[in-house]
């Protein structure tokens, strides 16, 4: 028989779960433990808001924490999640006085529709989903990126967040990319944590994933492209399960310098020296191979393996070719390591800056 204290405890938990944002957080944590930054990226919510929600959930004893090095990760206590998943794989919370069925996981609901793409991805190393994001969603990203381009405080030569390219006509150095980007605005963060996007990734990787790296490449008219390379770098702890998803904000075609991939080459593993540095791949490594140009319309999504050799030509069109690049790793392959990666990456960038006599590097 339940005591008054039991019912009071249950009532406080139900009150904590009455907020949709907190319910979403618990839903994600039932798939496995995560950090605040990982949850914020997946849900497209500000870090401070996620921290507040986690505080409420912890007070209601719906989440618990443990320290992993200098980071704190959150999970659902076993006594709350002990009901596990039902016969249909649905998520269930056991609050003592009652159980709450959260339904079938979004990833599981979407996985079946991506079965054919998963088979293509395994065989060829890439896949395309047309029209995954609506015009309204892309319009929100478009507006956000336009506002970011006006941020003179961010677009500075010493800012490690910024990337630069040469203009093919003038030779001038032009701003090309932000890396990372999801902490600069909610629209990009929402795309990175979109449920359908994560369902696609679950189908491609065979398990839940964690966001590893995020960037936007603006590629203005005249900007040079990128030479042949792989996104995977033989860096200690770099996940071999890496998958990059590209979301088109502008049309990406041959004229604007769309991405070019080489089907099947992802099966050859890392094609560059294992010294932890970025290396271009000699063009003759893929000479005579049939390539595929990933021509995308706004809202389309392309996925390719971290081992896929790819390149892009200069933008010879009159419009920008803005693409969001989100790289993910399988949760079993390092877990949530985005923050660690960026800390190490910025140390590496500062060393490269110093080699050119530039000591003013900072991150903002």
Tab-separated table of C-alpha atoms in Angstrom:
chain	number	residue	atom	x	y	z
A	1	UNK	CA	0.000	0.000	0.000
A	2	UNK	CA	1.352	3.416	-0.945
A	3	UNK	CA	2.035	5.913	1.860
A	4	UNK	CA	1.336	9.645	1.742
A	5	UNK	CA	5.071	10.203	1.310
A	6	UNK	CA	5.116	7.866	-1.699
A	7	UNK	CA	2.288	9.802	-3.342
A	8	UNK	CA	3.977	13.133	-2.565
A	9	UNK	CA	7.169	11.867	-4.203
A	10	UNK	CA	5.237	10.644	-7.221
A	11	UNK	CA	3.376	13.952	-7.490
A	12	UNK	CA	6.642	15.922	-7.457
A	13	UNK	CA	8.019	13.725	-10.231
A	14	UNK	CA	4.893	14.109	-12.329
A	15	UNK	CA	5.097	17.877	-11.857
A	16	UNK	CA	8.732	17.852	-13.023
A	17	UNK	CA	7.749	15.842	-16.106
A	18	UNK	CA	4.848	18.159	-16.958
A	19	UNK	CA	7.251	20.411	-18.870
A	20	UNK	CA	7.716	19.121	-22.468
A	21	UNK	CA	11.372	20.138	-22.471
A	22	UNK	CA	12.145	18.075	-19.387
A	23	UNK	CA	10.208	15.132	-20.781
A	24	UNK	CA	12.344	15.309	-23.933
A	25	UNK	CA	15.512	15.276	-21.835
A	26	UNK	CA	14.406	12.169	-19.922
A	27	UNK	CA	13.447	10.534	-23.223
A	28	UNK	CA	16.981	11.090	-24.560
A	29	UNK	CA	18.635	9.943	-21.326
A	30	UNK	CA	16.739	6.655	-21.445
A	31	UNK	CA	18.869	5.900	-24.527
A	32	UNK	CA	22.062	6.472	-22.527
A	33	UNK	CA	23.918	9.008	-20.418
A	34	UNK	CA	24.831	12.390	-21.895
A	35	UNK	CA	26.421	15.689	-20.939
A	36	UNK	CA	24.662	19.056	-20.850
A	37	UNK	CA	26.322	20.196	-24.084
A	38	UNK	CA	25.373	16.993	-25.905
A	39	UNK	CA	21.728	17.316	-24.851
A	40	UNK	CA	21.691	20.991	-25.836
A	41	UNK	CA	23.049	20.140	-29.282
A	42	UNK	CA	20.592	17.301	-29.901
A	43	UNK	CA	17.557	19.256	-28.696
A	44	UNK	CA	18.522	22.633	-30.141
A	45	UNK	CA	18.124	24.299	-26.739
A	46	UNK	CA	20.471	26.715	-24.963
A	47	UNK	CA	22.911	25.093	-22.538
A	48	UNK	CA	21.724	27.183	-19.565
A	49	UNK	CA	18.111	26.129	-20.167
A	50	UNK	CA	19.093	22.452	-20.338
A	51	UNK	CA	21.073	22.907	-17.098
A	52	UNK	CA	17.987	24.375	-15.416
A	53	UNK	CA	15.800	21.485	-16.571
A	54	UNK	CA	18.362	18.963	-15.344
A	55	UNK	CA	18.427	20.688	-11.951
A	56	UNK	CA	14.653	20.296	-11.627
A	57	UNK	CA	14.810	16.658	-12.736
A	58	UNK	CA	17.637	15.917	-10.321
A	59	UNK	CA	15.708	17.470	-7.423
A	60	UNK	CA	12.817	15.142	-8.317
A	61	UNK	CA	15.283	12.205	-8.381
A	62	UNK	CA	14.543	11.544	-12.044
A	63	UNK	CA	18.154	11.967	-13.141
A	64	UNK	CA	21.492	11.301	-11.533
A	65	UNK	CA	25.033	12.452	-12.258
A	66	UNK	CA	28.506	11.049	-12.338
A	67	UNK	CA	31.819	12.702	-13.063
A	68	UNK	CA	33.862	11.599	-16.061
A	69	UNK	CA	37.192	13.395	-15.785
A	70	UNK	CA	36.352	17.083	-15.661
A	71	UNK	CA	32.909	16.577	-17.176
A	72	UNK	CA	29.553	15.697	-15.608
A	73	UNK	CA	27.248	13.251	-17.369
A	74	UNK	CA	23.577	12.609	-16.624
A	75	UNK	CA	21.495	9.437	-16.696
A	76	UNK	CA	18.134	8.092	-15.504
A	77	UNK	CA	18.468	6.074	-12.246
A	78	UNK	CA	17.981	2.329	-12.617
A	79	UNK	CA	15.035	2.324	-10.203
A	80	UNK	CA	13.186	4.786	-12.456
A	81	UNK	CA	14.202	3.150	-15.725
A	82	UNK	CA	13.953	-0.393	-14.379
A	83	UNK	CA	10.855	-1.073	-16.435
A	84	UNK	CA	13.175	-0.661	-19.425
A	85	UNK	CA	11.471	-1.102	-22.761
A	86	UNK	CA	8.213	-2.840	-23.422
A	87	UNK	CA	7.614	-5.604	-25.921
A	88	UNK	CA	7.413	-3.062	-28.756
A	89	UNK	CA	10.584	-1.283	-27.648
A	90	UNK	CA	8.719	1.660	-26.120
A	91	UNK	CA	10.371	3.624	-23.314
A	92	UNK	CA	8.796	3.363	-19.855
A	93	UNK	CA	9.379	5.290	-16.618
A	94	UNK	CA	8.570	3.643	-13.277
A	95	UNK	CA	7.607	6.355	-10.769
A	96	UNK	CA	6.640	3.910	-8.036
A	97	UNK	CA	2.965	4.819	-7.904
A	98	UNK	CA	2.547	4.651	-11.673
A	99	UNK	CA	4.348	3.984	-14.919
A	100	UNK	CA	4.622	6.377	-17.850
A	101	UNK	CA	4.914	4.989	-21.367
A	102	UNK	CA	6.836	7.427	-23.548
A	103	UNK	CA	6.078	5.479	-26.706
A	104	UNK	CA	8.358	4.021	-29.312
A	105	UNK	CA	11.671	5.871	-29.674
A	106	UNK	CA	11.740	8.391	-32.517
A	107	UNK	CA	14.904	6.773	-33.831
A	108	UNK	CA	13.185	3.392	-34.015
A	109	UNK	CA	10.121	4.855	-35.720
A	110	UNK	CA	12.288	6.426	-38.392
A	111	UNK	CA	14.851	3.671	-38.810
A	112	UNK	CA	12.685	1.470	-41.043
A	113	UNK	CA	12.165	4.203	-43.652
A	114	UNK	CA	15.934	4.512	-44.001
A	115	UNK	CA	16.717	0.800	-44.455
A	116	UNK	CA	17.462	1.133	-48.182
A	117	UNK	CA	19.649	4.174	-47.583
A	118	UNK	CA	21.540	2.298	-44.862
A	119	UNK	CA	22.312	-0.502	-47.299
A	120	UNK	CA	23.507	2.002	-49.902
A	121	UNK	CA	25.598	3.787	-47.284
A	122	UNK	CA	27.282	0.546	-46.195
A	123	UNK	CA	28.082	-0.343	-49.803
A	124	UNK	CA	28.934	3.018	-51.351
A	125	UNK	CA	29.772	5.227	-48.373
A	126	UNK	CA	27.207	7.943	-49.052
A	127	UNK	CA	23.443	8.548	-49.254
A	128	UNK	CA	21.074	11.443	-50.020
A	129	UNK	CA	17.668	12.256	-48.512
A	130	UNK	CA	15.649	14.769	-50.519
A	131	UNK	CA	13.561	17.407	-48.755
A	132	UNK	CA	14.211	16.314	-45.178
A	133	UNK	CA	13.866	19.881	-43.923
A	134	UNK	CA	10.936	22.144	-44.753
A	135	UNK	CA	11.150	25.578	-46.333
A	136	UNK	CA	10.248	27.102	-42.957
A	137	UNK	CA	13.114	25.297	-41.220
A	138	UNK	CA	15.611	26.336	-43.878
A	139	UNK	CA	14.307	29.924	-43.807
A	140	UNK	CA	15.069	30.034	-40.070
A	141	UNK	CA	18.630	28.834	-40.695
A	142	UNK	CA	18.995	31.287	-43.595
A	143	UNK	CA	17.991	34.215	-41.376
A	144	UNK	CA	20.333	33.075	-38.613
A	145	UNK	CA	23.308	32.726	-40.960
A	146	UNK	CA	22.672	36.173	-42.438
A	147	UNK	CA	22.704	37.674	-38.942
A	148	UNK	CA	25.950	35.844	-38.132
A	149	UNK	CA	27.610	37.320	-41.223
A	150	UNK	CA	27.001	40.753	-39.708
A	151	UNK	CA	28.946	39.794	-36.560
A	152	UNK	CA	32.115	41.777	-37.066
A	153	UNK	CA	33.105	40.885	-33.521
A	154	UNK	CA	33.303	37.219	-34.551
A	155	UNK	CA	34.688	37.405	-38.079
A	156	UNK	CA	38.266	38.284	-37.185
A	157	UNK	CA	41.565	36.793	-38.447
A	158	UNK	CA	42.630	35.749	-34.939
A	159	UNK	CA	39.382	33.987	-34.019
A	160	UNK	CA	39.980	30.230	-34.069
A	161	UNK	CA	36.303	29.719	-34.898
A	162	UNK	CA	36.761	31.262	-38.351
A	163	UNK	CA	38.017	29.657	-41.558
A	164	UNK	CA	39.238	31.513	-44.626
A	165	UNK	CA	39.660	30.807	-48.337
A	166	UNK	CA	41.219	32.587	-51.301
A	167	UNK	CA	39.097	34.302	-53.919
A	168	UNK	CA	39.827	32.675	-57.282
A	169	UNK	CA	39.552	35.981	-59.167
A	170	UNK	CA	41.317	38.451	-56.872
A	171	UNK	CA	43.449	36.229	-54.639
A	172	UNK	CA	42.022	38.035	-51.626
A	173	UNK	CA	41.493	36.111	-48.397
A	174	UNK	CA	37.741	35.839	-47.751
A	175	UNK	CA	35.762	34.538	-44.787
A	176	UNK	CA	34.439	31.041	-45.487
A	177	UNK	CA	33.247	29.182	-42.367
A	178	UNK	CA	32.410	29.040	-38.667
A	179	UNK	CA	33.629	25.945	-36.802
A	180	UNK	CA	31.805	25.319	-34.464
A	181	UNK	CA	28.430	26.947	-35.128
A	182	UNK	CA	25.615	25.463	-32.995
A	183	UNK	CA	26.520	27.608	-29.979
A	184	UNK	CA	25.998	30.763	-32.058
A	185	UNK	CA	22.290	30.323	-32.763
A	186	UNK	CA	19.323	28.056	-32.023
A	187	UNK	CA	18.256	27.392	-35.634
A	188	UNK	CA	21.475	25.550	-36.520
A	189	UNK	CA	21.372	23.705	-33.191
A	190	UNK	CA	17.799	22.560	-33.831
A	191	UNK	CA	18.821	21.066	-37.163
A	192	UNK	CA	21.740	19.198	-35.559
A	193	UNK	CA	19.363	17.610	-33.022
A	194	UNK	CA	16.399	17.026	-35.347
A	195	UNK	CA	14.626	13.731	-34.578
A	196	UNK	CA	14.412	12.654	-38.229
A	197	UNK	CA	18.083	13.441	-38.746
A	198	UNK	CA	18.983	11.334	-35.707
A	199	UNK	CA	16.756	8.520	-36.983
A	200	UNK	CA	18.701	8.544	-40.245
A	201	UNK	CA	21.967	8.381	-38.321
A	202	UNK	CA	20.691	5.513	-36.170
A	203	UNK	CA	19.899	3.602	-39.357
A	204	UNK	CA	23.330	4.339	-40.848
A	205	UNK	CA	25.331	3.578	-37.692
A	206	UNK	CA	23.119	0.859	-36.208
A	207	UNK	CA	22.941	2.617	-32.844
A	208	UNK	CA	22.367	6.065	-31.275
A	209	UNK	CA	24.945	8.723	-32.067
A	210	UNK	CA	26.595	11.753	-30.478
A	211	UNK	CA	27.355	15.051	-32.177
A	212	UNK	CA	31.133	15.294	-32.639
A	213	UNK	CA	31.710	18.375	-34.792
A	214	UNK	CA	29.569	21.139	-36.323
A	215	UNK	CA	30.327	23.878	-38.811
A	216	UNK	CA	28.843	26.005	-41.563
A	217	UNK	CA	30.706	26.662	-44.804
A	218	UNK	CA	29.394	29.796	-46.519
A	219	UNK	CA	31.453	29.456	-49.730
A	220	UNK	CA	30.765	32.874	-51.265
A	221	UNK	CA	31.006	33.403	-55.036
A	222	UNK	CA	34.630	33.087	-56.116
A	223	UNK	CA	35.769	31.077	-53.092
A	224	UNK	CA	38.101	28.196	-53.811
A	225	UNK	CA	37.004	24.683	-53.011
A	226	UNK	CA	38.616	22.024	-50.844
A	227	UNK	CA	41.189	19.563	-52.145
A	228	UNK	CA	40.665	15.805	-51.905
A	229	UNK	CA	40.618	14.689	-48.258
A	230	UNK	CA	38.846	12.551	-45.660
A	231	UNK	CA	37.041	13.937	-42.607
A	232	UNK	CA	38.621	11.209	-40.477
A	233	UNK	CA	42.023	12.159	-39.081
A	234	UNK	CA	44.291	9.632	-37.372
A	235	UNK	CA	44.199	11.600	-34.124
A	236	UNK	CA	44.194	9.781	-30.737
A	237	UNK	CA	40.571	9.182	-29.766
A	238	UNK	CA	39.173	10.286	-33.139
A	239	UNK	CA	36.086	8.102	-33.766
A	240	UNK	CA	36.323	5.694	-36.682
A	241	UNK	CA	32.516	5.541	-36.851
A	242	UNK	CA	32.428	9.193	-37.979
A	243	UNK	CA	29.557	10.106	-40.317
A	244	UNK	CA	29.167	13.606	-41.759
A	245	UNK	CA	25.709	14.934	-42.618
A	246	UNK	CA	25.450	17.919	-44.941
A	247	UNK	CA	22.291	20.055	-44.884
A	248	UNK	CA	21.833	22.382	-47.862
A	249	UNK	CA	20.748	25.960	-47.158
A	250	UNK	CA	21.483	27.104	-50.727
A	251	UNK	CA	21.465	25.111	-53.969
A	252	UNK	CA	24.671	23.090	-54.287
A	253	UNK	CA	25.464	22.145	-57.872
A	254	UNK	CA	28.460	21.768	-60.143
A	255	UNK	CA	28.658	25.500	-60.838
A	256	UNK	CA	28.662	26.456	-57.148
A	257	UNK	CA	31.189	23.774	-56.229
A	258	UNK	CA	29.166	20.929	-54.756
A	259	UNK	CA	30.826	18.054	-52.885
A	260	UNK	CA	32.263	15.252	-55.010
A	261	UNK	CA	32.568	11.746	-53.487
A	262	UNK	CA	34.082	8.463	-54.653
A	263	UNK	CA	31.733	5.529	-53.936
A	264	UNK	CA	33.290	2.495	-52.293
A	265	UNK	CA	36.536	4.175	-51.281
A	266	UNK	CA	35.327	4.464	-47.660
A	267	UNK	CA	36.057	0.735	-47.348
A	268	UNK	CA	39.788	1.426	-47.752
A	269	UNK	CA	40.068	3.112	-44.351
A	270	UNK	CA	42.407	5.995	-43.618
A	271	UNK	CA	44.354	6.956	-46.753
A	272	UNK	CA	46.745	9.441	-45.117
A	273	UNK	CA	49.639	9.222	-42.609
A	274	UNK	CA	48.617	8.363	-39.038
A	275	UNK	CA	50.320	11.364	-37.449
A	276	UNK	CA	47.305	13.284	-36.158
A	277	UNK	CA	47.517	15.997	-38.816
A	278	UNK	CA	45.246	16.974	-41.681
A	279	UNK	CA	46.517	15.720	-45.038
A	280	UNK	CA	45.269	16.155	-48.577
A	281	UNK	CA	44.991	13.001	-50.666
A	282	UNK	CA	46.882	13.012	-53.995
A	283	UNK	CA	44.385	13.260	-56.889
A	284	UNK	CA	45.923	10.233	-58.592
A	285	UNK	CA	44.683	8.098	-55.675
A	286	UNK	CA	41.207	8.210	-57.253
A	287	UNK	CA	42.224	8.662	-60.886
A	288	UNK	CA	40.022	6.687	-63.267
A	289	UNK	CA	37.332	6.208	-60.608
A	290	UNK	CA	33.716	7.185	-61.242
A	291	UNK	CA	32.744	9.951	-58.836
A	292	UNK	CA	29.359	11.306	-57.752
A	293	UNK	CA	28.634	15.004	-57.344
A	294	UNK	CA	26.250	15.606	-54.441
A	295	UNK	CA	23.897	18.131	-56.019
A	296	UNK	CA	21.496	19.343	-53.346
A	297	UNK	CA	18.491	21.655	-53.124
A	298	UNK	CA	17.723	23.615	-49.935
A	299	UNK	CA	16.439	21.147	-47.317
A	300	UNK	CA	18.192	18.120	-48.840
A	301	UNK	CA	20.599	16.094	-46.702
A	302	UNK	CA	23.664	14.135	-47.815
A	303	UNK	CA	25.529	11.683	-45.598
A	304	UNK	CA	28.987	10.264	-46.136
A	305	UNK	CA	31.465	8.192	-44.157
A	306	UNK	CA	34.382	9.811	-42.367
A	307	UNK	CA	36.608	7.622	-44.548
A	308	UNK	CA	35.020	8.844	-47.799
A	309	UNK	CA	37.494	10.803	-49.969
A	310	UNK	CA	35.766	13.977	-51.139
A	311	UNK	CA	36.519	17.389	-52.588
A	312	UNK	CA	34.796	20.448	-54.002
A	313	UNK	CA	35.553	22.836	-56.852
A	314	UNK	CA	35.515	26.659	-56.616
A	315	UNK	CA	32.196	28.471	-56.481
A	316	UNK	CA	31.849	29.874	-59.992
A	317	UNK	CA	28.204	30.857	-59.550
A	318	UNK	CA	26.791	34.208	-58.489
A	319	UNK	CA	25.245	32.901	-55.268
A	320	UNK	CA	26.514	31.586	-51.963
A	321	UNK	CA	26.710	27.847	-51.409
A	322	UNK	CA	25.962	27.603	-47.690
A	323	UNK	CA	26.014	24.088	-46.252
A	324	UNK	CA	25.742	22.921	-42.646
A	325	UNK	CA	28.201	20.140	-41.831
A	326	UNK	CA	27.408	17.992	-38.782
A	327	UNK	CA	29.689	15.058	-37.936
A	328	UNK	CA	28.527	12.350	-35.520
A	329	UNK	CA	30.046	9.275	-33.927
A	330	UNK	CA	28.380	6.076	-32.758
A	331	UNK	CA	27.708	6.316	-29.028
A	332	UNK	CA	29.725	3.147	-28.399
A	333	UNK	CA	32.715	4.733	-30.185
A	334	UNK	CA	33.829	7.282	-27.603
A	335	UNK	CA	30.445	8.581	-26.433
A	336	UNK	CA	29.974	12.331	-26.137
A	337	UNK	CA	33.449	13.667	-26.937
A	338	UNK	CA	32.586	16.902	-28.777
A	339	UNK	CA	33.855	19.211	-26.034
A	340	UNK	CA	37.093	17.262	-25.645
A	341	UNK	CA	37.630	17.287	-29.409
A	342	UNK	CA	37.209	21.044	-29.702
A	343	UNK	CA	39.537	21.694	-26.757
A	344	UNK	CA	42.238	19.556	-28.394
A	345	UNK	CA	41.509	21.011	-31.825
A	346	UNK	CA	42.003	24.580	-30.602
A	347	UNK	CA	45.347	23.635	-29.027
A	348	UNK	CA	46.386	22.188	-32.398
A	349	UNK	CA	45.218	25.337	-34.229
A	350	UNK	CA	47.179	27.604	-31.884
A	351	UNK	CA	50.304	25.584	-32.645
A	352	UNK	CA	49.700	26.013	-36.382
A	353	UNK	CA	49.141	29.765	-35.911
A	354	UNK	CA	52.414	30.001	-33.965
A	355	UNK	CA	54.296	28.333	-36.828
A	356	UNK	CA	53.337	31.359	-38.952
A	357	UNK	CA	54.342	33.826	-36.255
A	358	UNK	CA	50.774	34.593	-35.199
A	359	UNK	CA	50.365	34.694	-31.437
A	360	UNK	CA	47.080	36.607	-31.268
A	361	UNK	CA	44.877	33.516	-31.645
A	362	UNK	CA	41.778	33.347	-29.440
A	363	UNK	CA	38.356	31.704	-29.479
A	364	UNK	CA	35.122	33.682	-29.405
